[in-house]
């Protein structure tokens, strides 16, 4: 294995978002905080989703996970589409890097960005409300596995997209609706039956519900079941991303 | 039979399709170690596709390629460590400065801190030291080209492939790049060069392959190719007292250049008769003042072989 090659590519991907940290870290943290301020101000007097949990506190894990999801996806997908567009993708296609090293470097960098943004949202949220922590293990498992899943999805989208429009379409018509309709702002038990059923087909719902469990010890579905669904989703997307990289689809032709 | 140790690149029966386009139609070629090899051909001949296939950027549909004895598909790690590619396009990563780009590129090839002295040496030799901490985006086209050459060499490859390295660069930089490439060759590197500047190939290359429509249509030493021209092609430069207004149809296929009272004719010694052509000029009423003949250069040979881009 070309460990140094993998590590260099990983570092390059970290440097890439670190050099524009205002855009890649600070901006999503502020966006999440604006959601928190607006929704918690409007709804805190009207909704209590879980017993003894304020709506503001309920909202925070969902907002953290939504930021993790969107930024992990954006990291790998935007890096790949930019490299393809400018042609500098060949700098990483010419060296002796395997498809596995390529995948792991992009996925790991996406995890770091997702976790960095999520941590930023969490830390700044603590200025507004006290959050309990029920399980650090679940928090790390859901945080890391969800960002790895979306990092993998970003790799697939970044390779598939021929232009920025394609990627914007993927973000606006897949990532955004699935993350907004995954229970960030509500419990699915407050939805009509048909939408409750539909929510169970949304993998992002399990990421948010499981992540929320790690704070409150309460969730809409069993956290172990959520973890299983997220693991399966990660496995499918990671396998697909590696298969695409191995085949050379849109990269080596 | 040649020893495998003496061969830098082996290409056997390589074919490549892009949809309906048959880009490479069964290329067989051996490039020797330490050779300065030229790959010529008109646009769309398949030069870049062949280079991309050697570099692993494109996968051959049929056939096999090895670099320094390593199969580019099955032993891709070793094959890629042995080769450095200078791409045709001026590509760069706008997030990084020159030194960062070189260190990252070396890292992808598995080189670490022990390689930093070599990177500093490359920056010196390619006159990039003053720009080492400058973002590549801010450099001129010539400087960007030098960065690409340096990037191709960061891992000290045995084989260096330059895909039109002097396209669009000024004369001064072209000369300095030629000198640098000659130095690499003298140090033992195998050099593969594609270029549109035929005088560049004539000046630098030991052996030349001419590609046309995805096939090798000529493969010979530089002298061998020039000898073909000596035997077949001759240039005749005429000056006349007054400019020739109407060129006779009989001469149209032979005209290489017409500038007022100077006319350069290209003769195929097998099919053209110089007396007939001179008579045709005289019949226009022109009075010939001087006649100068010269032997063909590589450009004439190239044009004859590719028949002005249309293959015979």
Coordinates of C-alpha atoms in Angstrom, one line a residue:
Chain A
X1 CA 0.0 0.0 0.0
X2 CA 1.2 3.5 -0.8
X3 CA 0.7 4.9 2.7
X4 CA 2.5 8.1 2.1
X5 CA 0.6 8.7 -1.1
X6 CA -2.7 8.2 0.7
X7 CA -1.6 10.4 3.6
X8 CA -0.5 13.2 1.1
X9 CA -3.8 13.1 -0.7
X10 CA -5.7 13.2 2.6
X11 CA -3.6 16.2 3.7
X12 CA -4.1 17.9 0.4
X13 CA -7.9 17.6 0.8
X14 CA -7.7 18.9 4.3
X15 CA -5.5 21.9 3.2
X16 CA -8.0 22.5 0.4
X17 CA -10.9 23.3 2.8
X18 CA -8.7 24.7 5.5
X19 CA -7.4 27.4 3.2
X20 CA -10.9 28.6 2.7
X21 CA -12.1 28.0 6.2
X22 CA -14.4 31.0 6.3
X23 CA -16.4 29.5 3.5
X24 CA -16.1 25.8 4.4
X25 CA -16.3 25.9 8.3
X26 CA -17.5 29.3 9.5
X27 CA -20.3 29.9 7.0
X28 CA -22.1 26.6 7.7
X29 CA -21.8 27.1 11.4
X30 CA -23.4 30.5 11.1
X31 CA -26.2 29.1 8.9
X32 CA -27.0 26.4 11.4
X33 CA -27.1 29.0 14.2
X34 CA -29.5 31.2 12.2
X35 CA -31.8 28.2 11.9
X36 CA -31.5 27.7 15.6
X37 CA -32.3 31.3 16.5
X38 CA -35.2 31.6 14.1
X39 CA -36.9 28.2 14.7
X40 CA -36.3 28.1 18.5
X41 CA -37.6 31.7 18.9
X42 CA -40.8 30.9 16.9
X43 CA -41.6 27.5 18.1
X44 CA -40.1 27.1 21.6
X45 CA -43.4 28.0 23.4
X46 CA -45.5 25.7 21.2
X47 CA -43.7 22.4 20.9
X48 CA -42.3 19.9 23.3
X49 CA -41.2 16.8 21.4
X50 CA -39.7 14.8 24.2
X51 CA -40.6 15.1 27.9
X52 CA -38.3 17.5 29.8
X53 CA -36.4 18.4 26.6
X54 CA -36.9 22.0 25.3
X55 CA -37.5 22.5 21.6
X56 CA -34.3 24.5 21.3
X57 CA -32.3 21.6 22.8
X58 CA -34.3 19.1 20.6
X59 CA -33.3 21.1 17.5
X60 CA -29.6 21.3 18.1
X61 CA -28.6 17.6 17.4
X62 CA -30.7 17.7 14.2
X63 CA -29.0 20.9 13.1
X64 CA -25.5 19.5 13.9
X65 CA -26.2 16.4 11.8
X66 CA -27.7 18.4 8.9
X67 CA -24.5 20.5 8.9
X68 CA -22.4 17.3 9.0
X69 CA -24.4 15.7 6.2
X70 CA -24.3 18.7 3.8
X71 CA -20.6 19.6 4.4
X72 CA -19.3 16.1 4.2
X73 CA -21.0 15.7 0.8
X74 CA -19.8 19.1 -0.3
X75 CA -16.2 18.4 0.5
X76 CA -15.6 15.4 -1.6
X77 CA -18.0 16.3 -4.4
X78 CA -16.8 19.9 -4.9
X79 CA -13.1 18.9 -4.8
X80 CA -13.6 16.3 -7.5
X81 CA -15.8 18.4 -9.8
X82 CA -13.3 21.3 -9.5
X83 CA -10.4 19.0 -10.2
X84 CA -12.1 17.6 -13.2
X85 CA -13.2 21.0 -14.5
X86 CA -9.7 22.5 -14.2
X87 CA -8.0 19.4 -15.4
X88 CA -5.7 19.1 -12.3
X89 CA -7.4 15.7 -11.5
X90 CA -4.5 14.2 -13.6
X91 CA -2.1 15.2 -10.7
X92 CA -3.8 12.4 -8.7
X93 CA -4.4 10.0 -11.5
X94 CA -0.8 9.8 -12.7
X95 CA 0.8 8.7 -9.4
X96 CA 0.7 5.1 -8.1
X97 CA -2.4 5.5 -5.9
X98 CA -4.9 2.6 -5.8
X99 CA -8.6 3.1 -6.0
X100 CA -8.8 2.2 -2.3
X101 CA -6.2 4.9 -1.3
X102 CA -8.0 7.4 -3.5
X103 CA -11.4 6.6 -1.8
X104 CA -10.1 6.5 1.8
X105 CA -8.3 9.9 1.4
X106 CA -11.3 11.7 0.0
X107 CA -13.7 10.0 2.4
X108 CA -11.5 10.7 5.5
X109 CA -11.1 14.4 4.5
X110 CA -14.9 14.6 4.2
X111 CA -15.3 13.1 7.6
X112 CA -12.9 15.7 9.1
X113 CA -14.8 18.6 7.5
X114 CA -18.1 17.2 8.6
X115 CA -17.0 16.7 12.1
X116 CA -15.2 20.1 12.2
X117 CA -18.4 21.9 11.2
X118 CA -20.6 19.7 13.5
X119 CA -18.3 20.5 16.4
X120 CA -18.4 24.2 15.6
X121 CA -22.2 24.1 15.6
X122 CA -22.3 22.1 18.9
X123 CA -19.8 24.4 20.7
X124 CA -21.6 27.6 19.7
X125 CA -25.0 26.1 20.5
X126 CA -23.8 25.6 24.1
X127 CA -23.9 29.4 24.5
X128 CA -27.7 29.2 24.1
X129 CA -28.8 26.0 25.8
X130 CA -27.5 23.3 28.1
X131 CA -27.3 20.0 26.3
X132 CA -27.2 16.6 28.1
X133 CA -24.9 13.9 26.8
X134 CA -26.4 10.4 27.1
X135 CA -23.8 8.4 25.1
X136 CA -20.5 9.6 23.7
X137 CA -20.1 6.3 21.9
X138 CA -23.3 6.8 19.9
X139 CA -22.4 10.4 19.3
X140 CA -19.1 9.5 17.7
X141 CA -20.5 6.5 15.9
X142 CA -23.3 8.4 14.3
X143 CA -21.2 11.5 13.6
X144 CA -18.4 9.7 11.9
X145 CA -20.4 7.1 10.1
X146 CA -22.8 9.7 8.7
X147 CA -20.1 11.9 7.5
X148 CA -18.3 8.9 5.9
X149 CA -21.6 8.0 4.2
X150 CA -22.1 11.4 2.8
X151 CA -18.4 11.7 1.9
X152 CA -18.8 8.5 -0.2
X153 CA -21.9 9.9 -1.8
X154 CA -20.0 13.1 -2.6
X155 CA -17.3 11.0 -4.3
X156 CA -19.9 9.3 -6.5
X157 CA -21.7 12.6 -7.3
X158 CA -18.4 14.4 -8.0
X159 CA -17.2 11.7 -10.5
X160 CA -20.7 11.4 -12.1
X161 CA -21.2 15.2 -12.5
X162 CA -19.9 16.6 -15.8
X163 CA -20.6 20.2 -14.8
X164 CA -21.4 22.2 -11.7
X165 CA -25.1 22.3 -12.7
X166 CA -25.3 18.5 -12.2
X167 CA -23.8 18.7 -8.8
X168 CA -26.1 21.6 -7.8
X169 CA -29.0 19.5 -9.0
X170 CA -27.8 16.6 -6.8
X171 CA -27.5 18.9 -3.8
X172 CA -30.8 20.7 -4.3
X173 CA -33.0 17.8 -5.3
X174 CA -31.5 14.9 -3.3
X175 CA -29.4 16.1 -0.3
X176 CA -31.4 19.1 0.7
X177 CA -34.9 17.6 0.6
X178 CA -33.8 14.4 2.3
X179 CA -32.0 16.3 5.1
X180 CA -34.9 18.8 5.6
X181 CA -37.5 15.9 5.6
X182 CA -35.5 13.7 8.0
X183 CA -36.8 15.1 11.3
X184 CA -34.3 17.9 11.9
X185 CA -37.1 20.2 13.1
X186 CA -39.7 17.7 14.3
X187 CA -40.3 14.2 15.5
X188 CA -41.8 12.0 12.8
X189 CA -44.5 11.0 15.3
X190 CA -46.0 14.4 14.8
X191 CA -46.5 13.6 11.1
X192 CA -49.5 11.9 9.4
X193 CA -49.2 8.2 9.0
X194 CA -48.3 8.3 5.4
X195 CA -45.4 10.7 5.9
X196 CA -44.3 8.7 9.0
X197 CA -44.0 5.7 6.7
X198 CA -42.2 7.7 4.0
X199 CA -39.7 9.0 6.6
X200 CA -38.6 5.4 7.3
X201 CA -37.3 5.1 3.8
X202 CA -35.1 8.2 4.3
X203 CA -31.7 7.1 5.5
X204 CA -30.9 10.6 6.8
X205 CA -33.8 10.2 9.3
X206 CA -31.9 7.3 11.0
X207 CA -28.7 9.4 11.1
X208 CA -30.5 12.3 12.9
X209 CA -32.6 10.1 15.1
X210 CA -29.7 8.1 16.3
X211 CA -27.5 11.1 16.8
X212 CA -30.3 12.8 18.8
X213 CA -30.5 9.6 21.0
X214 CA -26.8 10.1 21.9
X215 CA -27.8 13.4 23.7
X216 CA -31.2 12.7 25.2
X217 CA -31.4 8.9 25.5
X218 CA -34.8 9.2 23.6
X219 CA -35.5 8.6 19.9
X220 CA -38.2 7.8 17.5
X221 CA -36.7 4.4 16.6
X222 CA -34.3 2.0 18.4
X223 CA -30.8 3.5 18.1
X224 CA -29.3 0.1 17.3
X225 CA -31.7 -0.2 14.4
X226 CA -30.7 3.3 13.2
X227 CA -27.0 2.3 13.5
X228 CA -27.7 -0.8 11.4
X229 CA -29.4 1.2 8.7
X230 CA -26.6 3.8 8.6
X231 CA -24.0 1.1 8.5
X232 CA -25.8 -0.6 5.6
X233 CA -26.1 2.7 3.8
X234 CA -22.4 3.4 4.3
X235 CA -21.5 -0.1 3.1
X236 CA -23.6 0.3 -0.1
X237 CA -22.2 3.8 -0.9
X238 CA -18.6 3.0 0.0
X239 CA -18.7 -0.1 -2.2
X240 CA -20.3 1.8 -5.1
X241 CA -17.7 4.6 -4.8
X242 CA -14.8 2.1 -4.8
X243 CA -16.3 0.2 -7.7
X244 CA -16.6 3.4 -9.7
X245 CA -13.1 4.4 -8.9
X246 CA -11.8 0.9 -9.8
X247 CA -13.6 0.9 -13.1
X248 CA -12.1 4.3 -14.1
X249 CA -15.6 5.6 -15.0
X250 CA -15.3 9.2 -16.2
X251 CA -11.8 9.5 -14.8
X252 CA -9.6 7.2 -16.8
X253 CA -11.3 7.5 -20.2
Chain B
X1 CA 16.2 -10.2 -30.5
X2 CA 16.4 -7.2 -28.2
X3 CA 16.9 -7.7 -24.4
X4 CA 14.0 -6.4 -22.3
X5 CA 16.6 -4.6 -20.2
X6 CA 17.3 -2.3 -23.2
X7 CA 13.7 -1.3 -23.7
X8 CA 12.0 1.6 -21.8
X9 CA 8.5 1.4 -23.3
X10 CA 6.9 -1.6 -25.1
X11 CA 3.6 -1.2 -26.8
X12 CA 2.0 -4.3 -28.3
X13 CA -1.1 -4.2 -30.4
X14 CA -2.8 -1.4 -28.6
X15 CA -6.3 -0.4 -29.7
X16 CA -8.6 2.2 -28.3
X17 CA -12.1 3.3 -29.2
X18 CA -14.0 6.4 -28.0
X19 CA -17.5 5.5 -29.1
X20 CA -17.4 5.2 -32.8
X21 CA -14.0 6.8 -33.1
X22 CA -11.2 4.3 -33.5
X23 CA -8.4 6.4 -31.9
X24 CA -5.6 3.8 -31.9
X25 CA -5.7 1.0 -34.5
X26 CA -3.1 -1.5 -33.3
X27 CA 0.0 0.3 -32.3
X28 CA 3.2 -1.7 -32.0
X29 CA 6.3 0.2 -30.8
X30 CA 9.4 -0.2 -28.7
X31 CA 11.2 2.8 -27.3
X32 CA 14.8 2.1 -26.1
X33 CA 16.2 3.1 -22.8
X34 CA 18.1 6.4 -23.1
X35 CA 16.6 7.2 -26.4
X36 CA 15.2 10.7 -27.4
X37 CA 12.1 9.6 -29.2
X38 CA 9.8 11.9 -31.2
X39 CA 6.1 11.2 -31.7
X40 CA 4.7 13.3 -34.5
X41 CA 1.4 13.4 -36.4
X42 CA -1.3 15.8 -37.4
X43 CA -4.1 16.8 -35.0
X44 CA -6.3 13.8 -34.2
X45 CA -3.7 11.3 -35.2
X46 CA -3.8 9.7 -31.7
X47 CA -0.6 11.0 -30.1
X48 CA -2.2 12.2 -26.9
X49 CA -4.4 9.1 -26.7
X50 CA -1.2 7.0 -26.9
X51 CA 0.5 9.0 -24.3
X52 CA -2.5 8.9 -22.0
X53 CA -2.6 5.1 -22.4
X54 CA 1.1 4.8 -21.5
X55 CA 0.5 7.0 -18.5
X56 CA -2.6 5.0 -17.3
X57 CA -4.9 8.0 -17.8
X58 CA -6.8 6.0 -20.5
X59 CA -7.2 2.2 -20.6
X60 CA -6.5 0.3 -23.8
X61 CA -9.3 -1.8 -25.2
X62 CA -6.8 -4.3 -26.6
X63 CA -3.1 -4.7 -26.3
X64 CA -0.4 -4.3 -23.7
X65 CA 2.0 -1.6 -22.6
X66 CA 4.9 -1.8 -20.3
X67 CA 7.2 0.9 -18.9
X68 CA 10.7 -0.2 -17.8
X69 CA 9.4 -3.8 -17.9
X70 CA 6.3 -3.1 -15.7
X71 CA 2.9 -3.7 -17.2
X72 CA 0.9 -0.4 -16.9
X73 CA -2.3 -2.2 -16.0
X74 CA -1.1 -5.1 -13.8
X75 CA 2.0 -3.5 -12.2
X76 CA 0.7 0.0 -12.4
X77 CA 2.4 1.2 -9.2
X78 CA 5.9 0.4 -10.5
X79 CA 5.1 1.5 -14.0
X80 CA 3.9 4.9 -12.8
X81 CA 6.9 5.4 -10.6
X82 CA 9.1 4.9 -13.7
X83 CA 7.4 7.6 -15.8
X84 CA 6.9 11.4 -15.5
X85 CA 4.3 13.1 -17.7
X86 CA 4.3 16.8 -18.8
X87 CA 0.8 17.3 -19.9
X88 CA -0.1 19.5 -22.9
X89 CA -2.6 21.7 -21.0
X90 CA -1.5 24.3 -18.5
X91 CA -3.2 22.7 -15.5
X92 CA -2.6 23.7 -11.9
X93 CA -4.3 23.7 -8.5
X94 CA -5.2 27.3 -7.5
X95 CA -5.2 26.4 -3.8
X96 CA -1.4 25.9 -3.6
X97 CA 1.9 27.7 -4.3
X98 CA 4.7 26.2 -6.4
X99 CA 6.6 24.5 -3.6
X100 CA 3.4 23.0 -2.1
X101 CA 2.4 21.6 -5.4
X102 CA 5.8 20.0 -5.9
X103 CA 5.8 18.5 -2.4
X104 CA 2.3 17.2 -2.7
X105 CA 3.1 15.6 -6.1
X106 CA 6.2 14.0 -4.6
X107 CA 4.1 12.7 -1.7
X108 CA 1.6 11.0 -4.0
X109 CA 4.6 9.0 -5.4
X110 CA 5.6 8.0 -1.9
X111 CA 8.5 10.5 -1.5
X112 CA 8.8 12.4 1.8
X113 CA 11.2 14.8 3.4
X114 CA 14.2 13.1 2.0
X115 CA 13.0 14.4 -1.4
X116 CA 12.9 18.0 -0.5
X117 CA 16.5 18.7 -1.5
X118 CA 15.7 17.4 -5.0
X119 CA 12.6 19.7 -5.1
X120 CA 14.8 22.7 -4.2
X121 CA 17.2 21.6 -7.0
X122 CA 14.4 21.5 -9.5
X123 CA 13.2 24.9 -8.5
X124 CA 16.8 26.2 -9.1
X125 CA 17.4 24.5 -12.4
X126 CA 14.0 25.6 -13.8
X127 CA 14.5 29.1 -12.5
X128 CA 11.4 28.9 -10.2
X129 CA 13.1 29.6 -6.9
X130 CA 11.9 33.2 -6.8
X131 CA 8.3 32.0 -7.4
X132 CA 8.4 29.0 -5.0
X133 CA 6.0 30.6 -2.6
X134 CA 3.8 32.2 -5.2
X135 CA 0.4 30.7 -6.0
X136 CA 0.6 29.0 -9.3
X137 CA -2.5 30.8 -10.5
X138 CA -0.4 34.1 -10.5
X139 CA 2.4 32.8 -12.7
X140 CA 2.8 33.4 -16.4
X141 CA 2.1 30.7 -18.9
X142 CA 5.8 30.0 -19.3
X143 CA 6.3 29.7 -15.6
X144 CA 3.3 27.4 -15.3
X145 CA 4.9 25.2 -18.0
X146 CA 8.1 25.0 -16.0
X147 CA 6.1 24.0 -12.9
X148 CA 4.5 21.2 -14.9
X149 CA 8.0 20.0 -16.0
X150 CA 9.2 20.1 -12.4
X151 CA 6.1 18.1 -11.2
X152 CA 6.8 15.4 -13.8
X153 CA 10.3 15.1 -12.4
X154 CA 9.7 15.2 -8.6
X155 CA 9.9 11.4 -8.2
X156 CA 13.0 11.1 -10.4
X157 CA 11.4 8.9 -13.2
X158 CA 13.5 7.0 -15.7
X159 CA 11.2 7.9 -18.6
X160 CA 10.0 11.5 -19.2
X161 CA 7.1 12.1 -21.6
X162 CA 6.5 15.6 -22.8
X163 CA 3.3 16.2 -24.6
X164 CA 3.9 19.3 -26.7
X165 CA 5.9 21.1 -23.9
X166 CA 6.7 24.1 -26.0
X167 CA 3.2 24.8 -27.4
X168 CA 2.4 28.5 -26.9
X169 CA 5.6 29.4 -25.1
X170 CA 8.0 32.2 -26.2
X171 CA 11.3 31.6 -28.0
X172 CA 13.4 32.2 -24.9
X173 CA 11.6 29.7 -22.8
X174 CA 11.5 27.2 -25.6
X175 CA 15.3 27.4 -25.9
X176 CA 15.7 27.0 -22.1
X177 CA 13.3 24.1 -22.0
X178 CA 15.2 22.4 -24.9
X179 CA 18.5 22.8 -23.0
X180 CA 16.9 21.3 -19.9
X181 CA 15.4 18.4 -21.8
X182 CA 18.8 17.8 -23.5
X183 CA 20.4 17.7 -20.0
X184 CA 17.9 15.2 -18.8
X185 CA 18.6 13.1 -21.8
X186 CA 22.4 13.3 -21.3
X187 CA 21.9 12.2 -17.7
X188 CA 20.3 9.0 -19.0
X189 CA 16.6 9.6 -19.0
X190 CA 14.5 8.2 -21.8
X191 CA 12.7 11.1 -23.4
X192 CA 9.5 10.9 -25.4
X193 CA 8.5 14.1 -27.1
X194 CA 5.4 15.0 -29.0
X195 CA 5.5 18.3 -30.8
X196 CA 4.0 20.3 -33.6
X197 CA 7.3 22.1 -34.1
X198 CA 9.1 19.8 -36.5
X199 CA 12.4 21.6 -36.2
X200 CA 12.2 20.8 -32.5
X201 CA 12.0 17.1 -33.3
X202 CA 14.6 17.4 -36.0
X203 CA 17.0 19.1 -33.6
X204 CA 16.4 16.8 -30.6
X205 CA 15.2 13.3 -31.5
X206 CA 17.2 10.2 -32.3
X207 CA 14.2 8.3 -33.7
X208 CA 10.8 9.4 -34.8
X209 CA 7.4 7.8 -35.2
X210 CA 4.8 9.5 -37.3
X211 CA 1.2 8.7 -36.4
X212 CA -1.8 9.1 -38.7
X213 CA -5.4 8.1 -38.0
X214 CA -4.4 6.0 -35.0
X215 CA -1.6 4.0 -36.8
X216 CA 2.1 4.3 -37.1
X217 CA 2.8 5.3 -40.7
X218 CA 6.5 5.9 -40.4
X219 CA 9.1 4.8 -37.8
X220 CA 12.7 5.5 -38.5
X221 CA 15.8 7.2 -37.2
X222 CA 15.8 11.0 -37.8
X223 CA 18.4 10.5 -40.5
X224 CA 16.4 7.7 -42.1
X225 CA 13.4 9.9 -42.4
X226 CA 15.4 12.8 -43.8
X227 CA 17.0 10.4 -46.3
X228 CA 13.5 9.6 -47.6
X229 CA 13.2 13.3 -48.2
X230 CA 16.5 13.6 -49.9
X231 CA 15.5 10.8 -52.3
X232 CA 12.0 12.0 -53.0
X233 CA 11.6 15.7 -52.2
X234 CA 13.4 18.8 -53.3
X235 CA 12.6 22.4 -52.8
X236 CA 13.1 24.9 -55.7
X237 CA 13.0 28.6 -54.9
X238 CA 12.5 30.9 -57.9
X239 CA 12.6 34.7 -58.0
X240 CA 11.1 36.5 -60.9
X241 CA 11.5 40.1 -62.2
X242 CA 7.8 40.8 -61.7
X243 CA 5.3 39.2 -59.3
X244 CA 3.5 36.2 -60.8
X245 CA -0.2 37.1 -60.9
X246 CA -1.9 33.9 -62.1
X247 CA -0.4 30.6 -60.9
X248 CA -0.9 27.9 -63.6
X249 CA -3.1 25.0 -62.5
X250 CA -0.3 22.7 -63.4
X251 CA 1.8 24.2 -60.5
X252 CA -0.9 24.4 -57.8
X253 CA -0.1 21.0 -56.2
X254 CA 3.6 21.9 -56.0
X255 CA 3.4 25.4 -54.4
X256 CA 4.7 25.5 -50.9
X257 CA 4.9 29.2 -50.7
X258 CA 4.1 32.2 -52.9
X259 CA 5.1 35.7 -51.9
X260 CA 5.0 38.2 -54.7
X261 CA 7.9 37.5 -57.0
X262 CA 9.2 34.6 -54.8
X263 CA 7.9 31.2 -55.5
X264 CA 8.8 28.1 -53.5
X265 CA 8.0 24.8 -55.2
X266 CA 8.1 21.3 -53.7
X267 CA 9.0 18.6 -56.1
X268 CA 8.5 14.9 -55.8
X269 CA 11.5 13.6 -57.7
X270 CA 9.6 10.4 -58.7
X271 CA 6.7 12.2 -60.3
X272 CA 7.7 15.8 -61.1
X273 CA 10.0 17.0 -63.8
X274 CA 11.8 20.3 -62.9
X275 CA 12.0 21.4 -66.6
X276 CA 8.2 21.0 -67.0
X277 CA 7.6 23.1 -63.9
X278 CA 10.1 25.8 -65.0
X279 CA 8.4 25.9 -68.4
X280 CA 5.1 26.4 -66.8
X281 CA 6.4 29.4 -64.9
X282 CA 7.9 30.9 -68.0
X283 CA 4.6 30.4 -69.9
X284 CA 3.0 32.9 -67.6
X285 CA 5.3 35.5 -69.1
X286 CA 7.5 35.7 -66.0
X287 CA 11.2 36.1 -66.3
X288 CA 13.1 34.0 -63.9
X289 CA 16.0 35.8 -62.2
X290 CA 17.3 33.2 -59.7
X291 CA 16.9 29.6 -59.0
X292 CA 17.9 27.9 -55.7
X293 CA 17.4 24.3 -54.8
X294 CA 17.6 22.7 -51.4
X295 CA 17.0 19.3 -49.8
X296 CA 14.0 18.5 -47.8
X297 CA 13.8 19.0 -44.0
X298 CA 11.7 17.0 -41.6
X299 CA 8.6 19.2 -42.3
X300 CA 8.7 18.3 -46.0
X301 CA 9.1 14.6 -45.2
X302 CA 6.2 14.9 -42.7
X303 CA 4.0 16.6 -45.3
X304 CA 4.9 14.0 -47.9
X305 CA 4.2 11.1 -45.6
X306 CA 0.9 12.5 -44.3
X307 CA 0.1 14.0 -47.7
X308 CA -0.7 17.4 -46.3
X309 CA -2.6 15.9 -43.4
X310 CA -4.4 13.4 -45.7
X311 CA -2.8 10.1 -45.4
X312 CA -1.7 8.2 -48.5

